[in-house]
MMTF fields as JSON, N, C-alpha, C and O atoms, coordinates in Angstrom:
{
  "mmtfVersion": "1.0.0",
  "mmtfProducer": "UNKNOWN",
  "numBonds": 567,
  "numAtoms": 568,
  "numGroups": 142,
  "numChains": 1,
  "numModels": 1,
  "chainsPerModel": [1],
  "groupsPerChain": [142],
  "chainIdList": ["A"],
  "bondAtomList": [4, 2, 8, 6, 12, 10, 16, 14, 20, 18, 24, 22, 28, 26, 32, 30, 36, 34, 40, 38, 44, 42, 48, 46, 52, 50, 56, 54, 60, 58, 64, 62, 68, 66, 72, 70, 76, 74, 80, 78, 84, 82, 88, 86, 92, 90, 96, 94, 100, 98, 104, 102, 108, 106, 112, 110, 116, 114, 120, 118, 124, 122, 128, 126, 132, 130, 136, 134, 140, 138, 144, 142, 148, 146, 152, 150, 156, 154, 160, 158, 164, 162, 168, 166, 172, 170, 176, 174, 180, 178, 184, 182, 188, 186, 192, 190, 196, 194, 200, 198, 204, 202, 208, 206, 212, 210, 216, 214, 220, 218, 224, 222, 228, 226, 232, 230, 236, 234, 240, 238, 244, 242, 248, 246, 252, 250, 256, 254, 260, 258, 264, 262, 268, 266, 272, 270, 276, 274, 280, 278, 284, 282, 288, 286, 292, 290, 296, 294, 300, 298, 304, 302, 308, 306, 312, 310, 316, 314, 320, 318, 324, 322, 328, 326, 332, 330, 336, 334, 340, 338, 344, 342, 348, 346, 352, 350, 356, 354, 360, 358, 364, 362, 368, 366, 372, 370, 376, 374, 380, 378, 384, 382, 388, 386, 392, 390, 396, 394, 400, 398, 404, 402, 408, 406, 412, 410, 416, 414, 420, 418, 424, 422, 428, 426, 432, 430, 436, 434, 440, 438, 444, 442, 448, 446, 452, 450, 456, 454, 460, 458, 464, 462, 468, 466, 472, 470, 476, 474, 480, 478, 484, 482, 488, 486, 492, 490, 496, 494, 500, 498, 504, 502, 508, 506, 512, 510, 516, 514, 520, 518, 524, 522, 528, 526, 532, 530, 536, 534, 540, 538, 544, 542, 548, 546, 552, 550, 556, 554, 560, 558, 564, 562],
  "bondOrderList": [1, 1, 1, 1, 1, 1, 1, 1, 1, 1, 1, 1, 1, 1, 1, 1, 1, 1, 1, 1, 1, 1, 1, 1, 1, 1, 1, 1, 1, 1, 1, 1, 1, 1, 1, 1, 1, 1, 1, 1, 1, 1, 1, 1, 1, 1, 1, 1, 1, 1, 1, 1, 1, 1, 1, 1, 1, 1, 1, 1, 1, 1, 1, 1, 1, 1, 1, 1, 1, 1, 1, 1, 1, 1, 1, 1, 1, 1, 1, 1, 1, 1, 1, 1, 1, 1, 1, 1, 1, 1, 1, 1, 1, 1, 1, 1, 1, 1, 1, 1, 1, 1, 1, 1, 1, 1, 1, 1, 1, 1, 1, 1, 1, 1, 1, 1, 1, 1, 1, 1, 1, 1, 1, 1, 1, 1, 1, 1, 1, 1, 1, 1, 1, 1, 1, 1, 1, 1, 1, 1, 1],
  "groupList": [{"groupName": "MET", "atomNameList": ["N", "CA", "C", "O"], "elementList": ["N", "C", "C", "O"], "formalChargeList": [0, 0, 0, 0], "bondAtomList": [1, 0, 2, 1, 3, 2], "bondOrderList": [1, 1, 2], "singleLetterCode": "M", "chemCompType": "L-PEPTIDE LINKING"}, {"groupName": "THR", "atomNameList": ["N", "CA", "C", "O"], "elementList": ["N", "C", "C", "O"], "formalChargeList": [0, 0, 0, 0], "bondAtomList": [1, 0, 2, 1, 3, 2], "bondOrderList": [1, 1, 2], "singleLetterCode": "T", "chemCompType": "L-PEPTIDE LINKING"}, {"groupName": "SER", "atomNameList": ["N", "CA", "C", "O"], "elementList": ["N", "C", "C", "O"], "formalChargeList": [0, 0, 0, 0], "bondAtomList": [1, 0, 2, 1, 3, 2], "bondOrderList": [1, 1, 2], "singleLetterCode": "S", "chemCompType": "L-PEPTIDE LINKING"}, {"groupName": "GLN", "atomNameList": ["N", "CA", "C", "O"], "elementList": ["N", "C", "C", "O"], "formalChargeList": [0, 0, 0, 0], "bondAtomList": [1, 0, 2, 1, 3, 2], "bondOrderList": [1, 1, 2], "singleLetterCode": "Q", "chemCompType": "L-PEPTIDE LINKING"}, {"groupName": "PRO", "atomNameList": ["N", "CA", "C", "O"], "elementList": ["N", "C", "C", "O"], "formalChargeList": [0, 0, 0, 0], "bondAtomList": [1, 0, 2, 1, 3, 2], "bondOrderList": [1, 1, 2], "singleLetterCode": "P", "chemCompType": "L-PEPTIDE LINKING"}, {"groupName": "ALA", "atomNameList": ["N", "CA", "C", "O"], "elementList": ["N", "C", "C", "O"], "formalChargeList": [0, 0, 0, 0], "bondAtomList": [1, 0, 2, 1, 3, 2], "bondOrderList": [1, 1, 2], "singleLetterCode": "A", "chemCompType": "L-PEPTIDE LINKING"}, {"groupName": "ARG", "atomNameList": ["N", "CA", "C", "O"], "elementList": ["N", "C", "C", "O"], "formalChargeList": [0, 0, 0, 0], "bondAtomList": [1, 0, 2, 1, 3, 2], "bondOrderList": [1, 1, 2], "singleLetterCode": "R", "chemCompType": "L-PEPTIDE LINKING"}, {"groupName": "VAL", "atomNameList": ["N", "CA", "C", "O"], "elementList": ["N", "C", "C", "O"], "formalChargeList": [0, 0, 0, 0], "bondAtomList": [1, 0, 2, 1, 3, 2], "bondOrderList": [1, 1, 2], "singleLetterCode": "V", "chemCompType": "L-PEPTIDE LINKING"}, {"groupName": "LEU", "atomNameList": ["N", "CA", "C", "O"], "elementList": ["N", "C", "C", "O"], "formalChargeList": [0, 0, 0, 0], "bondAtomList": [1, 0, 2, 1, 3, 2], "bondOrderList": [1, 1, 2], "singleLetterCode": "L", "chemCompType": "L-PEPTIDE LINKING"}, {"groupName": "GLY", "atomNameList": ["N", "CA", "C", "O"], "elementList": ["N", "C", "C", "O"], "formalChargeList": [0, 0, 0, 0], "bondAtomList": [1, 0, 2, 1, 3, 2], "bondOrderList": [1, 1, 2], "singleLetterCode": "G", "chemCompType": "PEPTIDE LINKING"}, {"groupName": "CYS", "atomNameList": ["N", "CA", "C", "O"], "elementList": ["N", "C", "C", "O"], "formalChargeList": [0, 0, 0, 0], "bondAtomList": [1, 0, 2, 1, 3, 2], "bondOrderList": [1, 1, 2], "singleLetterCode": "C", "chemCompType": "L-PEPTIDE LINKING"}, {"groupName": "ASP", "atomNameList": ["N", "CA", "C", "O"], "elementList": ["N", "C", "C", "O"], "formalChargeList": [0, 0, 0, 0], "bondAtomList": [1, 0, 2, 1, 3, 2], "bondOrderList": [1, 1, 2], "singleLetterCode": "D", "chemCompType": "L-PEPTIDE LINKING"}, {"groupName": "LYS", "atomNameList": ["N", "CA", "C", "O"], "elementList": ["N", "C", "C", "O"], "formalChargeList": [0, 0, 0, 0], "bondAtomList": [1, 0, 2, 1, 3, 2], "bondOrderList": [1, 1, 2], "singleLetterCode": "K", "chemCompType": "L-PEPTIDE LINKING"}, {"groupName": "TYR", "atomNameList": ["N", "CA", "C", "O"], "elementList": ["N", "C", "C", "O"], "formalChargeList": [0, 0, 0, 0], "bondAtomList": [1, 0, 2, 1, 3, 2], "bondOrderList": [1, 1, 2], "singleLetterCode": "Y", "chemCompType": "L-PEPTIDE LINKING"}, {"groupName": "GLU", "atomNameList": ["N", "CA", "C", "O"], "elementList": ["N", "C", "C", "O"], "formalChargeList": [0, 0, 0, 0], "bondAtomList": [1, 0, 2, 1, 3, 2], "bondOrderList": [1, 1, 2], "singleLetterCode": "E", "chemCompType": "L-PEPTIDE LINKING"}, {"groupName": "PHE", "atomNameList": ["N", "CA", "C", "O"], "elementList": ["N", "C", "C", "O"], "formalChargeList": [0, 0, 0, 0], "bondAtomList": [1, 0, 2, 1, 3, 2], "bondOrderList": [1, 1, 2], "singleLetterCode": "F", "chemCompType": "L-PEPTIDE LINKING"}, {"groupName": "HIS", "atomNameList": ["N", "CA", "C", "O"], "elementList": ["N", "C", "C", "O"], "formalChargeList": [0, 0, 0, 0], "bondAtomList": [1, 0, 2, 1, 3, 2], "bondOrderList": [1, 1, 2], "singleLetterCode": "H", "chemCompType": "L-PEPTIDE LINKING"}],
  "groupTypeList": [0, 1, 2, 3, 4, 5, 2, 6, 6, 1, 7, 8, 8, 2, 9, 5, 5, 8, 5, 9, 5, 5, 9, 8, 9, 7, 1, 9, 10, 11, 4, 2, 2, 5, 9, 5, 12, 9, 4, 5, 1, 4, 1, 5, 4, 7, 11, 8, 9, 5, 5, 9, 11, 7, 4, 7, 9, 9, 5, 12, 8, 13, 6, 14, 3, 12, 8, 7, 7, 5, 3, 4, 5, 12, 9, 14, 13, 12, 5, 15, 2, 5, 7, 10, 1, 16, 5, 9, 10, 7, 7, 11, 12, 7, 14, 11, 9, 12, 7, 2, 10, 4, 10, 16, 9, 2, 12, 15, 11, 5, 3, 1, 9, 12, 7, 8, 3, 9, 4, 5, 9, 5, 4, 8, 4, 5, 7, 4, 7, 12, 14, 2, 9, 9, 12, 8, 7, 5, 9, 4, 14, 2],
  "groupIdList": [1, 2, 3, 4, 5, 6, 7, 8, 9, 10, 11, 12, 13, 14, 15, 16, 17, 18, 19, 20, 21, 22, 23, 24, 25, 26, 27, 28, 29, 30, 31, 32, 33, 34, 35, 36, 37, 38, 39, 40, 41, 42, 43, 44, 45, 46, 47, 48, 49, 50, 51, 52, 53, 54, 55, 56, 57, 58, 59, 60, 61, 62, 63, 64, 65, 66, 67, 68, 69, 70, 71, 72, 73, 74, 75, 76, 77, 78, 79, 80, 81, 82, 83, 84, 85, 86, 87, 88, 89, 90, 91, 92, 93, 94, 95, 96, 97, 98, 99, 100, 101, 102, 103, 104, 105, 106, 107, 108, 109, 110, 111, 112, 113, 114, 115, 116, 117, 118, 119, 120, 121, 122, 123, 124, 125, 126, 127, 128, 129, 130, 131, 132, 133, 134, 135, 136, 137, 138, 139, 140, 141, 142],
  "secStructList": [7, 7, 7, 7, 7, 7, 7, 2, 2, 2, 2, 2, 2, 2, 2, 2, 2, 2, 2, 2, 2, 2, 2, 2, 2, 4, 4, 4, 4, 7, 4, 4, 4, 4, 6, 7, 7, 1, 7, 1, 1, 7, 1, 1, 7, 3, 3, 3, 3, 3, 4, 4, 4, 1, 7, 5, 6, 7, 3, 3, 3, 3, 6, 6, 6, 6, 3, 3, 3, 3, 3, 3, 3, 6, 6, 3, 3, 3, 3, 3, 3, 7, 5, 7, 6, 6, 6, 7, 7, 5, 7, 7, 3, 3, 3, 6, 6, 3, 3, 3, 7, 6, 6, 6, 7, 7, 3, 3, 3, 6, 6, 6, 7, 7, 3, 3, 3, 1, 1, 7, 7, 1, 7, 7, 7, 3, 3, 7, 3, 3, 3, 3, 6, 6, 3, 3, 3, 3, 1, 6, 6, 7],
  "xCoordList": [-37.979, -37.183, -37.842, -38.159, -38.045, -38.645, -37.555, -36.612, -37.702, -36.68, -37.105, -38.28, -36.143, -36.377, -36.073, -35.12, -36.849, -36.516, -35.177, -34.862, -34.418, -33.111, -33.305, -34.185, -32.47, -32.549, -31.929, -31.178, -32.258, -31.709, -30.179, -29.486, -29.674, -28.216, -27.577, -26.531, -28.161, -27.623, -27.593, -26.616, -28.663, -28.731, -27.656, -26.971, -27.5, -26.499, -25.085, -24.259, -24.799, -23.457, -23.168, -22.051, -24.128, -23.94, -23.681, -22.825, -24.421, -24.232, -22.852, -22.223, -22.379, -21.049, -19.976, -19.005, -20.135, -19.155, -19.126, -18.055, -20.299, -20.359, -19.735, -19.032, -19.984, -19.41, -17.889, -17.199, -17.36, -15.91, -15.32, -14.269, -15.981, -15.508, -15.574, -14.682, -16.613, -16.734, -15.616, -15.116, -15.217, -14.127, -12.815, -11.977, -12.625, -11.408, -11.33, -10.23, -12.448, -12.454, -12.051, -11.689, -12.103, -11.759, -10.254, -9.81, -9.452, -8.009, -7.475, -6.368, -8.202, -7.771, -7.707, -6.972, -8.451, -8.439, -7.537, -7.363, -6.965, -6.102, -4.799, -4.134, -4.408, -3.176, -1.963, -1.044, -1.931, -0.762, -0.653, 0.446, -1.771, -1.706, -1.143, -0.741, -1.106, -0.573, 0.837, 1.398, 1.414, 2.788, 2.987, 4.131, 1.938, 2.099, 2.334, 1.463, 3.503, 3.806, 4.57, 5.438, 4.264, 4.955, 4.374, 3.285, 5.1, 4.589, 4.496, 5.193, 3.621, 3.42, 4.572, 4.78, 5.323, 6.468, 7.715, 7.614, 8.896, 10.131, 10.371, 10.037, 10.95, 11.288, 12.778, 13.235, 13.534, 14.968, 15.295, 14.519, 16.428, 16.799, 16.899, 17.398, 16.411, 16.409, 17.181, 16.828, 18.237, 19.013, 18.26, 18.004, 17.904, 17.13, 17.986, 17.479, 19.254, 20.121, 20.24, 20.018, 20.588, 20.894, 19.706, 18.607, 19.951, 18.913, 18.479, 17.328, 19.382, 19.086, 18.064, 17.582, 17.717, 16.704, 15.292, 14.37, 15.121, 13.801, 13.749, 14.521, 12.848, 12.81, 12.303, 11.401, 12.889, 12.407, 10.984, 10.716, 10.075, 8.666, 7.912, 6.729, 8.582, 7.958, 8.164, 8.506, 7.95, 8.076, 8.487, 8.329, 9.012, 9.43, 8.91, 8.928, 8.451, 7.995, 9.163, 9.839, 9.392, 10.349, 9.508, 9.319, 9.018, 8.049, 8.603, 7.91, 9.837, 10.423, 10.511, 10.327, 10.795, 10.914, 9.586, 9.493, 8.565, 7.214, 7.215, 6.621, 7.908, 7.999, 7.779, 8.075, 7.254, 7.156, 7.933, 7.708, 8.851, 9.621, 9.365, 9.467, 9.03, 8.778, 9.884, 10.508, 10.11, 11.044, 10.315, 10.471, 9.515, 8.714, 9.565, 9.158, 10.733, 11.669, 13.068, 13.299, 13.987, 15.338, 15.916, 15.981, 16.331, 16.943, 15.974, 16.403, 14.667, 13.652, 12.963, 12.381, 13.026, 12.457, 11.376, 11.477, 10.337, 9.259, 9.026, 9.028, 8.828, 8.587, 7.29, 6.887, 6.651, 5.392, 5.408, 6.095, 4.648, 4.454, 3.767, 2.908, 4.143, 3.499, 2.429, 1.973, 2.033, 0.99, -0.33, -0.481, -1.28, -2.575, -3.271, -3.285, -3.842, -4.51, -5.898, -6.548, -6.365, -7.684, -7.612, -8.243, -6.842, -6.811, -5.397, -5.211, -4.403, -3.04, -2.286, -1.21, -2.817, -2.11, -0.962, -1.037, 0.095, 1.198, 0.835, 0.426, 0.993, 0.665, 1.549, 2.618, 1.095, 1.859, 2.421, 3.22, 2.02, 2.609, 2.429, 1.555, 3.309, 3.24, 3.208, 4.165, 2.094, 1.921, 1.193, 0.241, 1.647, 0.98, 0.742, -0.301, 1.704, 1.592, 0.66, 0.349, 0.206, -0.722, -0.124, 0.495, -0.322, 0.086, -1.166, -2.19, -1.092, -2.277, -2.164, -1.114, -3.277, -3.37, -4.126, -5.222, -3.551, -4.185, -5.376, -6.166, -5.525, -6.562, -7.975, -8.881, -8.176, -9.531, -9.598, -10.643, -8.493, -8.512, -8.257, -8.464, -7.812, -7.5, -6.348, -5.46, -6.376, -5.308, -4.907, -5.74, -3.606, -3.045, -2.186, -1.629, -2.077, -1.192, 0.248, 0.583, 1.1, 2.476, 3.322, 4.338, 2.932, 3.706, 3.312, 4.112, 2.066, 1.556, 1.062, 0.94, 0.781, 0.217, -1.283, -1.884, -1.905, -3.348, -4.156, -3.739, -5.329, -6.237, -6.857, -7.402, -6.77, -7.412, -8.683, -9.626, -8.688, -9.833, -9.896, -8.887, -11.073, -11.272, -11.338, -11.254, -11.488, -12.108, -11.205, -11.714, -9.902, -9.057, -9.571, -9.955, -9.577, -10.055, -8.947, -9.125, -7.802, -6.682, -5.505, -5.316, -4.712, -3.547, -2.471, -2.496, -1.529, -0.384, 0.465, 0.728, 0.895, 1.698, 3.038, 3.709, 3.416, 4.709, 5.822, 5.645, 6.967, 8.141, 9.316, 9.5, 10.113, 11.273, 12.225, 12.446, 12.783, 13.744, 14.775, 14.454, 16.01, 17.053, 18.009, 18.146, 18.658, 19.682, 21.025, 21.241, 21.919, 23.237, 24.251, 24.186, 25.188, 26.229, 25.676, 26.218, 24.589, 23.997, 23.082, 22.564, 22.871, 21.987, 20.809, 20.899, 19.696, 18.505, 18.43, 18.676, 18.087, 17.86, 16.506, 16.259, 15.638, 14.309, 14.127, 14.795, 13.201, 12.885, 13.337, 13.837, 13.165, 13.55, 15.049, 15.85, 15.393, 16.79, 17.416, 18.638, 16.584, 17.163, 17.139, 17.585],
  "yCoordList": [-42.113, -41.702, -40.482, -39.516, -40.526, -39.393, -38.68, -39.298, -37.387, -36.64, -36.514, -36.314, -36.634, -36.526, -35.087, -34.488, -34.536, -33.199, -33.244, -34.228, -32.199, -32.13, -32.041, -31.335, -32.767, -32.709, -31.394, -30.738, -31.042, -29.816, -29.899, -28.918, -31.073, -31.261, -31.049, -30.405, -31.562, -31.399, -29.922, -29.443, -29.211, -27.785, -27.02, -26.178, -27.301, -26.603, -26.897, -25.989, -28.166, -28.515, -27.876, -27.414, -27.84, -27.199, -25.713, -25.143, -25.087, -23.657, -23.368, -22.374, -24.235, -24.05, -24.195, -23.438, -25.155, -25.35, -24.142, -23.702, -23.609, -22.426, -21.218, -20.434, -21.063, -19.933, -20.04, -19.032, -21.241, -21.439, -21.117, -20.482, -21.547, -21.264, -19.772, -19.223, -19.118, -17.671, -16.951, -15.937, -17.453, -16.841, -16.881, -15.994, -17.911, -17.986, -16.847, -16.405, -16.362, -15.254, -13.938, -13.001, -13.84, -12.608, -12.397, -11.306, -13.4, -13.248, -12.123, -11.649, -11.675, -10.537, -9.272, -8.348, -9.203, -8.041, -8.273, -7.377, -9.452, -9.79, -9.015, -9.096, -8.251, -7.488, -8.326, -7.821, -9.6, -10.414, -10.675, -10.919, -10.633, -10.859, -9.65, -9.76, -8.492, -7.281, -6.994, -5.952, -7.87, -7.713, -7.11, -6.897, -6.829, -6.229, -7.336, -8.177, -7.338, -8.307, -7.57, -6.753, -7.843, -7.188, -5.813, -5.49, -4.995, -3.686, -2.719, -2.869, -1.724, -0.728, 0.261, 0.891, 0.403, 1.317, 0.547, -0.453, 1.006, 0.282, 0.236, 1.173, -0.862, -1.012, -0.791, -0.8, -0.592, -0.32, 0.641, 0.745, 1.343, 2.25, 1.513, 0.39, 2.175, 1.608, 2.557, 3.731, 2.052, 2.84, 2.853, 1.801, 4.055, 4.181, 4.576, 4.661, 4.813, 5.171, 6.675, 7.439, 7.086, 8.48, 9.416, 9.175, 10.49, 11.49, 12.159, 12.576, 12.262, 12.887, 12.131, 12.656, 10.902, 10.124, 10.633, 10.3, 11.446, 12.005, 13.415, 14.285, 13.646, 14.969, 16.07, 15.843, 17.264, 18.417, 18.714, 18.81, 18.859, 19.093, 17.831, 17.89, 16.687, 15.419, 14.376, 14.692, 13.128, 12.021, 10.761, 10.662, 9.812, 8.533, 7.396, 7.468, 6.353, 5.14, 4.173, 3.872, 3.694, 2.634, 1.414, 1.117, 0.726, -0.354, -1.477, -1.957, -1.898, -2.996, -2.649, -3.508, -1.379, -0.933, -0.438, -0.086, -0.416, 0.023, 1.455, 1.76, 2.329, 3.732, 4.638, 4.269, 5.829, 6.907, 8.069, 8.436, 8.649, 9.79, 10.973, 10.86, 12.113, 13.351, 14.345, 14.276, 15.276, 16.373, 17.675, 18.185, 18.212, 19.402, 20.612, 21.399, 20.767, 21.84, 21.23, 20.2, 21.861, 21.316, 21.034, 21.922, 19.789, 19.377, 19.045, 18.664, 19.184, 18.852, 17.557, 17.489, 16.542, 15.239, 14.854, 15.133, 14.204, 13.644, 12.221, 11.961, 11.317, 9.918, 9.438, 9.881, 8.513, 7.93, 6.439, 5.98, 5.698, 4.286, 4.172, 4.987, 3.164, 2.902, 1.82, 1.257, 1.535, 0.544, 1.288, 2.064, 1.048, 1.729, 1.467, 0.347, 2.53, 2.426, 1.809, 1.599, 1.513, 0.885, -0.623, -1.147, -1.323, -2.783, -3.344, -4.56, -2.471, -2.942, -3.285, -3.878, -2.932, -3.176, -2.179, -1.067, -2.577, -1.664, -0.839, -1.382, 0.488, 1.368, 1.017, 0.431, 1.382, 0.957, 2.081, 1.821, 3.332, 4.395, 5.764, 5.992, 6.673, 8.077, 8.851, 8.822, 9.545, 10.332, 11.617, 11.622, 12.709, 14.007, 14.359, 14.915, 14.038, 14.381, 13.498, 13.8, 12.394, 11.487, 10.092, 9.593, 9.473, 8.094, 7.243, 7.513, 6.216, 5.412, 3.987, 3.352, 3.49, 2.103, 1.297, 1.685, 0.184, -0.608, -1.44, -1.879, -1.668, -2.594, -2.026, -2.69, -0.812, -0.272, 1.18, 1.817, 1.72, 3.052, 4.216, 5.364, 3.958, 5.076, 5.886, 5.343, 7.203, 8.095, 8.975, 9.376, 9.262, 10.051, 11.162, 11.019, 12.275, 13.361, 12.912, 12.515, 12.975, 12.497, 13.371, 12.906, 14.62, 15.533, 15.481, 15.813, 15.06, 15.076, 13.721, 13.522, 12.798, 11.504, 11.532, 10.498, 12.715, 12.847, 12.119, 12.014, 11.614, 10.929, 11.95, 12.965, 11.674, 12.508, 11.847, 12.52, 10.505, 9.738, 8.423, 7.729, 8.072, 6.834, 5.632, 5.732, 4.508, 4.246, 4.442, 4.428, 4.623, 4.848, 6.061, 7.063, 5.97, 7.072, 7.731, 8.835, 7.067, 7.596, 7.886, 7.196, 8.905, 9.226, 8.144, 7.307, 8.173, 7.277, 7.696, 8.887, 6.754, 7.111, 7.736, 7.254, 8.813, 9.453, 8.559, 7.846, 8.615, 7.85, 8.828, 9.611, 8.808, 9.697, 9.402, 8.243, 10.461, 10.303, 11.424, 12.548, 11.105, 12.129, 11.856, 10.733, 12.927, 12.841, 12.936, 13.825, 12.018, 12.022, 11.573, 10.457, 12.465, 12.117, 11.813, 10.974, 12.498, 12.28, 11.08, 10.777, 10.386, 9.22, 9.468, 10.242, 8.791, 8.876, 7.647, 6.522, 7.885, 6.81, 7.092, 8.196, 6.082, 6.233, 5.225, 4.192, 5.548, 4.645, 5.204, 6.328, 4.423, 4.897, 5.183, 4.544, 6.151, 6.557, 7.108, 7.102, 7.586, 8.174, 9.679, 10.356],
  "zCoordList": [-12.374, -11.238, -10.61, -11.304, -9.31, -8.603, -7.825, -7.331, -7.729, -6.988, -5.537, -5.228, -4.672, -3.252, -2.817, -3.316, -1.914, -1.419, -0.674, -0.005, -0.796, -0.138, 1.367, 1.856, 2.084, 3.543, 4.021, 3.3, 5.224, 5.814, 5.853, 5.585, 6.189, 6.263, 4.89, 4.804, 3.834, 2.485, 2.1, 1.525, 2.42, 2.095, 2.857, 2.276, 4.145, 4.955, 4.48, 4.39, 4.175, 3.698, 2.35, 2.119, 1.476, 0.163, 0.334, -0.342, 1.237, 1.49, 2.055, 1.691, 2.945, 3.534, 2.469, 2.464, 1.568, 0.5, -0.427, -0.845, -0.749, -1.611, -0.92, -1.558, 0.362, 1.101, 1.114, 0.959, 1.296, 1.279, -0.079, -0.163, -1.142, -2.491, -2.777, -3.424, -2.304, -2.509, -1.781, -2.268, -0.628, 0.118, -0.635, -0.472, -1.466, -2.263, -3.261, -3.593, -3.746, -4.701, -4.065, -4.778, -2.761, -2.066, -2.015, -1.658, -2.357, -2.24, -3.101, -2.847, -4.099, -4.892, -4.057, -4.406, -2.972, -2.088, -0.89, -0.064, -0.785, 0.318, 0.201, -0.832, 1.25, 1.19, 0.834, 0.189, 1.236, 0.926, -0.563, -1.06, -1.298, -2.734, -3.457, -4.615, -2.795, -3.416, -2.931, -3.27, -2.165, -1.755, -0.373, 0.029, 0.36, 1.69, 2.7, 2.923, 3.305, 4.352, 5.421, 5.115, 6.653, 7.742, 8.019, 7.546, 8.789, 9.189, 8.014, 7.011, 8.158, 7.101, 7.02, 5.983, 8.113, 8.125, 8.543, 9.253, 8.109, 8.44, 9.953, 10.679, 10.402, 11.82, 12.054, 13.197, 10.98, 11.036, 9.89, 8.94, 9.963, 8.873, 7.531, 7.459, 6.468, 5.119, 4.206, 4.089, 3.556, 2.6, 1.277, 0.691, 0.806, -0.431, -1.634, -2.752, -1.417, -2.532, -2.7, -1.76, -3.896, -4.194, -3.974, -4.472, -3.216, -2.968, -4.269, -4.397, -5.225, -6.513, -7.34, -8.344, -6.945, -7.671, -7.429, -8.174, -6.379, -6.071, -6.665, -6.26, -7.617, -8.264, -7.333, -6.527, -7.452, -6.695, -7.152, -8.35, -6.194, -6.509, -6.877, -7.213, -6.818, -7.178, -6.099, -4.96, -6.48, -5.537, -6.287, -7.504, -5.546, -6.122, -5.255, -4.027, -5.917, -5.233, -5.113, -6.097, -3.901, -3.632, -3.25, -2.071, -4.257, -4.052, -3.173, -2.276, -3.42, -2.642, -1.154, -0.293, -0.868, 0.516, 1.083, 2.259, 0.231, 0.602, 1.131, 2.165, 0.381, 0.754, -0.453, -1.589, -0.181, -1.163, -0.556, 0.597, -1.335, -0.852, -1.776, -2.997, -1.169, -1.902, -1.569, -0.51, -2.502, -2.27, -2.635, -3.744, -1.693, -1.981, -2.377, -3.232, -1.766, -2.084, -2.076, -1.442, -2.771, -2.874, -1.486, -0.636, -1.273, -0.02, 1.104, 2.193, 0.858, 1.869, 1.445, 0.362, 2.283, 1.941, 2.941, 4.136, 2.418, 3.236, 2.748, 1.545, 3.675, 3.306, 3.937, 5.012, 3.223, 3.666, 3.369, 2.457, 4.146, 3.851, 2.499, 2.163, 1.724, 0.435, 0.58, -0.415, 1.81, 2.077, 2.266, 3.209, 1.368, 1.402, 2.734, 3.244, 3.276, 4.573, 4.48, 5.505, 3.264, 3.114, 3.338, 4.256, 2.5, 2.601, 2.678, 2.642, 2.784, 2.959, 1.691, 1.762, 0.541, -0.718, -0.853, -0.331, -1.552, -1.814, -3.045, -4.072, -2.928, -4.049, -5.235, -5.068, -6.454, -7.62, -8.48, -9.379, -8.224, -9.034, -8.401, -7.565, -8.845, -8.469, -9.78, -10.554, -10.021, -11.246, -10.915, -10.134, -11.515, -11.349, -9.884, -9.538, -9.024, -7.614, -6.816, -5.664, -7.427, -6.747, -6.648, -7.588, -5.488, -5.246, -5.421, -4.794, -6.269, -6.592, -6.092, -6.198, -5.538, -5.092, -6.152, -6.558, -6.599, -7.656, -7.202, -8.037, -5.906, -5.436, -5.503, -6.006, -5.006, -4.963, -5.417, -5.281, -5.961, -6.554, -5.624, -6.015, -4.401, -3.511, -4.092, -4.748, -3.84, -4.274, -3.095, -2.282, -3.024, -1.936, -2.517, -3.606, -1.788, -2.178, -1.916, -0.8, -2.946, -2.823, -1.905, -1.388, -1.69, -0.851, 0.628, 1.503, 0.9, 2.278, 2.782, 3.99, 1.884, 2.258, 2.484, 2.772, 2.355, 2.598, 1.534, 0.381, 1.943, 1.032, 0.074, 0.507, -1.222, -2.235, -2.761, -3.177, -2.732, -3.238, -2.483, -2.359, -1.975, -1.225, -2.126, -3.35, -1.496, -0.211, 1.019, 2.139, 0.855, 2.037, 2.796, 2.193, 4.113, 4.937, 5.734, 6.249, 5.841, 6.622, 5.697, 4.694, 6.031, 5.202, 5.298, 6.2, 4.359, 4.434, 5.634, 5.806, 6.462, 7.636, 7.233, 6.32, 7.926, 7.694, 8.236, 9.224, 7.568, 7.962, 8.027, 7.095, 9.095, 9.149, 7.981, 7.628, 7.39, 6.301, 6.395, 6.781, 6.039, 6.019, 4.868, 4.384, 4.456, 3.426, 4.135, 4.958, 3.813, 4.423, 3.383, 2.868, 3.087, 2.112, 0.731, 0.011, 0.357, -0.962, -1.05, -2.125, 0.067, 0.078, 1.008, 1.961, 0.712, 1.555, 2.454, 2.019, 3.715, 4.668, 5.326, 5.812, 5.333, 5.922, 7.035, 7.08, 7.942, 9.033, 10.356, 10.422, 11.422, 12.752, 12.802, 12.12, 13.62, 13.81, 12.542, 12.398, 11.616, 10.405, 10.489, 9.562]
}
């Protein structure tokens, strides 16, 4: 049996199939695989529950609502989107004053939203937040 040289068409089709298969491996970096869907910041007011759940001098992640809320001083609240500005993944933890993204290792300051470690180049977007009757409400008109 003799082997025939591959035709140009066979080579091109094989390359296209490999490129398509390689694209499937990229879904690990796809923001939708990390839970990010819709806008990075709320489009309507979001009830976050008890204001006392956010420690003074610390921050709390509200993963379902895609928000991080900090309380730099007693009664002062700041909120940020929990959607990483690098690839749109939802951050997964707040530790030692840092907000961490599981997808590519970006870290943000929990009190300011500023980038502490890339690859993210932009800070987490600020979100309006207020305390009312012992509860936190974030988003527009809050």
